[in-house]
Amino acid sequence: MAKQKDNYLDYVPKHNSLFECRENKKGHVEVKVHNKGIFNRIAQLIARKPRYSYIELDDFGTFVWHSIDGVRSIYDIGQLVKEHFGDKAEPLYERLCYFIKLLHKNQFIVYMNKMNK
């Protein structure tokens, strides 16, 4: 029997509790990232680089971030994005999947219904 492939749109993302976030004055979400590691530590000491950075999301990213609740699937989030942004969100699922994968790669989110993905 052939192994069935998972549909990425069925994944359910959730914010990673290890990262704090806040809204800035423009209403955009900023995710707080701790600059760890030996090279960052040297840069902090020598070049006075900050210990924390804030990654600001644009309007699209902020809307998606607020839509991530640990219950909605990526498909469901896409439907909300389509309702809110209309044609400006196209190509919708290519763009959304790329953004969600980027959040996951940077460990800002985890998947609730998929292990080791």
PDB file of C-alpha atoms in Angstrom:
ATOM      1  CA  MET A   1       0.000   0.000   0.000  1.00  0.00           C
ATOM      2  CA  ALA A   2       1.433   3.379  -1.008  1.00  0.00           C
ATOM      3  CA  LYS A   3       2.028   5.957   1.674  1.00  0.00           C
ATOM      4  CA  GLN A   4      -0.429   8.846   1.385  1.00  0.00           C
ATOM      5  CA  LYS A   5       1.123  12.296   1.237  1.00  0.00           C
ATOM      6  CA  ASP A   6       0.044  14.935   3.726  1.00  0.00           C
ATOM      7  CA  ASN A   7      -1.749  17.965   2.370  1.00  0.00           C
ATOM      8  CA  TYR A   8       0.099  21.046   3.610  1.00  0.00           C
ATOM      9  CA  LEU A   9      -3.155  23.036   3.671  1.00  0.00           C
ATOM     10  CA  ASP A  10      -4.424  20.697   6.409  1.00  0.00           C
ATOM     11  CA  TYR A  11      -1.636  21.697   8.820  1.00  0.00           C
ATOM     12  CA  VAL A  12      -2.750  23.662  11.881  1.00  0.00           C
ATOM     13  CA  PRO A  13      -0.178  26.288  12.914  1.00  0.00           C
ATOM     14  CA  LYS A  14       0.153  27.678  16.444  1.00  0.00           C
ATOM     15  CA  HIS A  15       2.387  30.445  17.813  1.00  0.00           C
ATOM     16  CA  ASN A  16       5.537  29.160  19.496  1.00  0.00           C
ATOM     17  CA  SER A  17       5.363  30.178  23.154  1.00  0.00           C
ATOM     18  CA  LEU A  18       9.148  30.733  23.204  1.00  0.00           C
ATOM     19  CA  PHE A  19       8.728  33.962  21.218  1.00  0.00           C
ATOM     20  CA  GLU A  20       7.082  37.106  22.487  1.00  0.00           C
ATOM     21  CA  CYS A  21       5.269  39.436  20.144  1.00  0.00           C
ATOM     22  CA  ARG A  22       3.763  42.892  20.341  1.00  0.00           C
ATOM     23  CA  GLU A  23       2.003  45.400  18.127  1.00  0.00           C
ATOM     24  CA  ASN A  24       3.860  48.543  17.146  1.00  0.00           C
ATOM     25  CA  LYS A  25       2.395  52.013  16.579  1.00  0.00           C
ATOM     26  CA  LYS A  26       1.505  51.125  12.969  1.00  0.00           C
ATOM     27  CA  GLY A  27      -0.543  48.150  14.156  1.00  0.00           C
ATOM     28  CA  HIS A  28       1.944  45.621  12.773  1.00  0.00           C
ATOM     29  CA  VAL A  29       3.040  42.582  14.762  1.00  0.00           C
ATOM     30  CA  GLU A  30       6.679  42.492  15.890  1.00  0.00           C
ATOM     31  CA  VAL A  31       8.191  39.182  16.972  1.00  0.00           C
ATOM     32  CA  LYS A  32      10.980  39.444  19.556  1.00  0.00           C
ATOM     33  CA  VAL A  33      14.072  37.379  18.672  1.00  0.00           C
ATOM     34  CA  HIS A  34      16.955  36.766  21.083  1.00  0.00           C
ATOM     35  CA  ASN A  35      20.296  37.151  19.264  1.00  0.00           C
ATOM     36  CA  LYS A  36      22.163  34.144  20.645  1.00  0.00           C
ATOM     37  CA  GLY A  37      25.441  32.507  19.743  1.00  0.00           C
ATOM     38  CA  ILE A  38      29.092  33.396  19.931  1.00  0.00           C
ATOM     39  CA  PHE A  39      29.113  35.725  16.911  1.00  0.00           C
ATOM     40  CA  ASN A  40      26.089  37.636  18.165  1.00  0.00           C
ATOM     41  CA  ARG A  41      27.655  37.905  21.613  1.00  0.00           C
ATOM     42  CA  ILE A  42      30.866  39.334  20.125  1.00  0.00           C
ATOM     43  CA  ALA A  43      28.838  41.793  18.023  1.00  0.00           C
ATOM     44  CA  GLN A  44      26.934  42.839  21.141  1.00  0.00           C
ATOM     45  CA  LEU A  45      30.151  43.537  23.026  1.00  0.00           C
ATOM     46  CA  ILE A  46      32.205  45.156  20.268  1.00  0.00           C
ATOM     47  CA  ALA A  47      29.687  46.807  17.962  1.00  0.00           C
ATOM     48  CA  ARG A  48      27.008  47.389  20.602  1.00  0.00           C
ATOM     49  CA  LYS A  49      24.465  45.344  18.674  1.00  0.00           C
ATOM     50  CA  PRO A  50      21.195  44.744  20.512  1.00  0.00           C
ATOM     51  CA  ARG A  51      20.589  41.579  22.487  1.00  0.00           C
ATOM     52  CA  TYR A  52      17.089  41.335  20.998  1.00  0.00           C
ATOM     53  CA  SER A  53      15.755  42.130  17.546  1.00  0.00           C
ATOM     54  CA  TYR A  54      12.173  42.748  16.550  1.00  0.00           C
ATOM     55  CA  ILE A  55      10.960  41.281  13.271  1.00  0.00           C
ATOM     56  CA  GLU A  56       8.138  43.478  11.925  1.00  0.00           C
ATOM     57  CA  LEU A  57       5.459  41.820   9.827  1.00  0.00           C
ATOM     58  CA  ASP A  58       3.661  43.704   7.050  1.00  0.00           C
ATOM     59  CA  ASP A  59      -0.144  43.999   6.737  1.00  0.00           C
ATOM     60  CA  PHE A  60      -0.443  40.531   5.172  1.00  0.00           C
ATOM     61  CA  GLY A  61       1.837  38.943   7.765  1.00  0.00           C
ATOM     62  CA  THR A  62       0.106  40.678  10.664  1.00  0.00           C
ATOM     63  CA  PHE A  63      -3.309  39.494   9.471  1.00  0.00           C
ATOM     64  CA  VAL A  64      -2.034  35.920   9.082  1.00  0.00           C
ATOM     65  CA  TRP A  65      -0.331  36.086  12.500  1.00  0.00           C
ATOM     66  CA  HIS A  66      -3.587  37.124  14.152  1.00  0.00           C
ATOM     67  CA  SER A  67      -5.418  34.337  12.272  1.00  0.00           C
ATOM     68  CA  ILE A  68      -3.087  31.656  13.640  1.00  0.00           C
ATOM     69  CA  ASP A  69      -4.824  30.248  16.702  1.00  0.00           C
ATOM     70  CA  GLY A  70      -3.923  26.556  16.903  1.00  0.00           C
ATOM     71  CA  VAL A  71      -7.371  25.587  15.611  1.00  0.00           C
ATOM     72  CA  ARG A  72      -7.580  26.912  12.033  1.00  0.00           C
ATOM     73  CA  SER A  73      -5.832  25.037   9.244  1.00  0.00           C
ATOM     74  CA  ILE A  74      -3.726  26.813   6.645  1.00  0.00           C
ATOM     75  CA  TYR A  75      -6.632  26.384   4.235  1.00  0.00           C
ATOM     76  CA  ASP A  76      -8.996  28.115   6.690  1.00  0.00           C
ATOM     77  CA  ILE A  77      -6.508  30.941   7.192  1.00  0.00           C
ATOM     78  CA  GLY A  78      -6.293  31.306   3.417  1.00  0.00           C
ATOM     79  CA  GLN A  79     -10.058  31.743   3.212  1.00  0.00           C
ATOM     80  CA  LEU A  80      -9.877  34.525   5.815  1.00  0.00           C
ATOM     81  CA  VAL A  81      -7.042  36.192   3.886  1.00  0.00           C
ATOM     82  CA  LYS A  82      -9.081  35.974   0.673  1.00  0.00           C
ATOM     83  CA  GLU A  83     -12.098  37.598   2.362  1.00  0.00           C
ATOM     84  CA  HIS A  84      -9.976  40.381   3.858  1.00  0.00           C
ATOM     85  CA  PHE A  85      -7.528  41.194   1.031  1.00  0.00           C
ATOM     86  CA  GLY A  86      -9.430  39.976  -2.042  1.00  0.00           C
ATOM     87  CA  ASP A  87      -7.387  39.994  -5.246  1.00  0.00           C
ATOM     88  CA  LYS A  88      -4.434  41.706  -3.527  1.00  0.00           C
ATOM     89  CA  ALA A  89      -3.630  38.355  -1.864  1.00  0.00           C
ATOM     90  CA  GLU A  90      -3.187  36.489  -5.156  1.00  0.00           C
ATOM     91  CA  PRO A  91      -1.483  34.115  -5.723  1.00  0.00           C
ATOM     92  CA  LEU A  92      -3.070  33.279  -2.395  1.00  0.00           C
ATOM     93  CA  TYR A  93      -1.974  29.784  -1.388  1.00  0.00           C
ATOM     94  CA  GLU A  94       1.502  29.975  -2.921  1.00  0.00           C
ATOM     95  CA  ARG A  95       2.160  33.172  -1.008  1.00  0.00           C
ATOM     96  CA  LEU A  96       0.506  31.957   2.202  1.00  0.00           C
ATOM     97  CA  CYS A  97       2.315  28.605   2.206  1.00  0.00           C
ATOM     98  CA  TYR A  98       5.660  30.298   1.609  1.00  0.00           C
ATOM     99  CA  PHE A  99       5.012  32.678   4.518  1.00  0.00           C
ATOM    100  CA  ILE A 100       3.852  29.902   6.880  1.00  0.00           C
ATOM    101  CA  LYS A 101       6.887  27.769   5.971  1.00  0.00           C
ATOM    102  CA  LEU A 102       9.136  30.758   6.674  1.00  0.00           C
ATOM    103  CA  LEU A 103       7.523  31.249  10.091  1.00  0.00           C
ATOM    104  CA  HIS A 104       7.994  27.545  10.815  1.00  0.00           C
ATOM    105  CA  LYS A 105      11.610  27.521   9.626  1.00  0.00           C
ATOM    106  CA  ASN A 106      12.366  30.386  12.025  1.00  0.00           C
ATOM    107  CA  GLN A 107      10.488  28.493  14.761  1.00  0.00           C
ATOM    108  CA  PHE A 108       7.945  31.295  15.277  1.00  0.00           C
ATOM    109  CA  ILE A 109       5.171  28.713  14.861  1.00  0.00           C
ATOM    110  CA  VAL A 110       4.695  24.985  15.388  1.00  0.00           C
ATOM    111  CA  TYR A 111       2.204  22.622  13.776  1.00  0.00           C
ATOM    112  CA  MET A 112      -0.434  21.239  16.117  1.00  0.00           C
ATOM    113  CA  ASN A 113      -1.473  18.217  14.075  1.00  0.00           C
ATOM    114  CA  LYS A 114       1.847  17.180  12.497  1.00  0.00           C
ATOM    115  CA  MET A 115       4.876  15.837  14.310  1.00  0.00           C
ATOM    116  CA  ASN A 116       8.465  16.363  13.079  1.00  0.00           C
ATOM    117  CA  LYS A 117       7.476  18.424  10.054  1.00  0.00           C
TER     118      LYS A 117
END
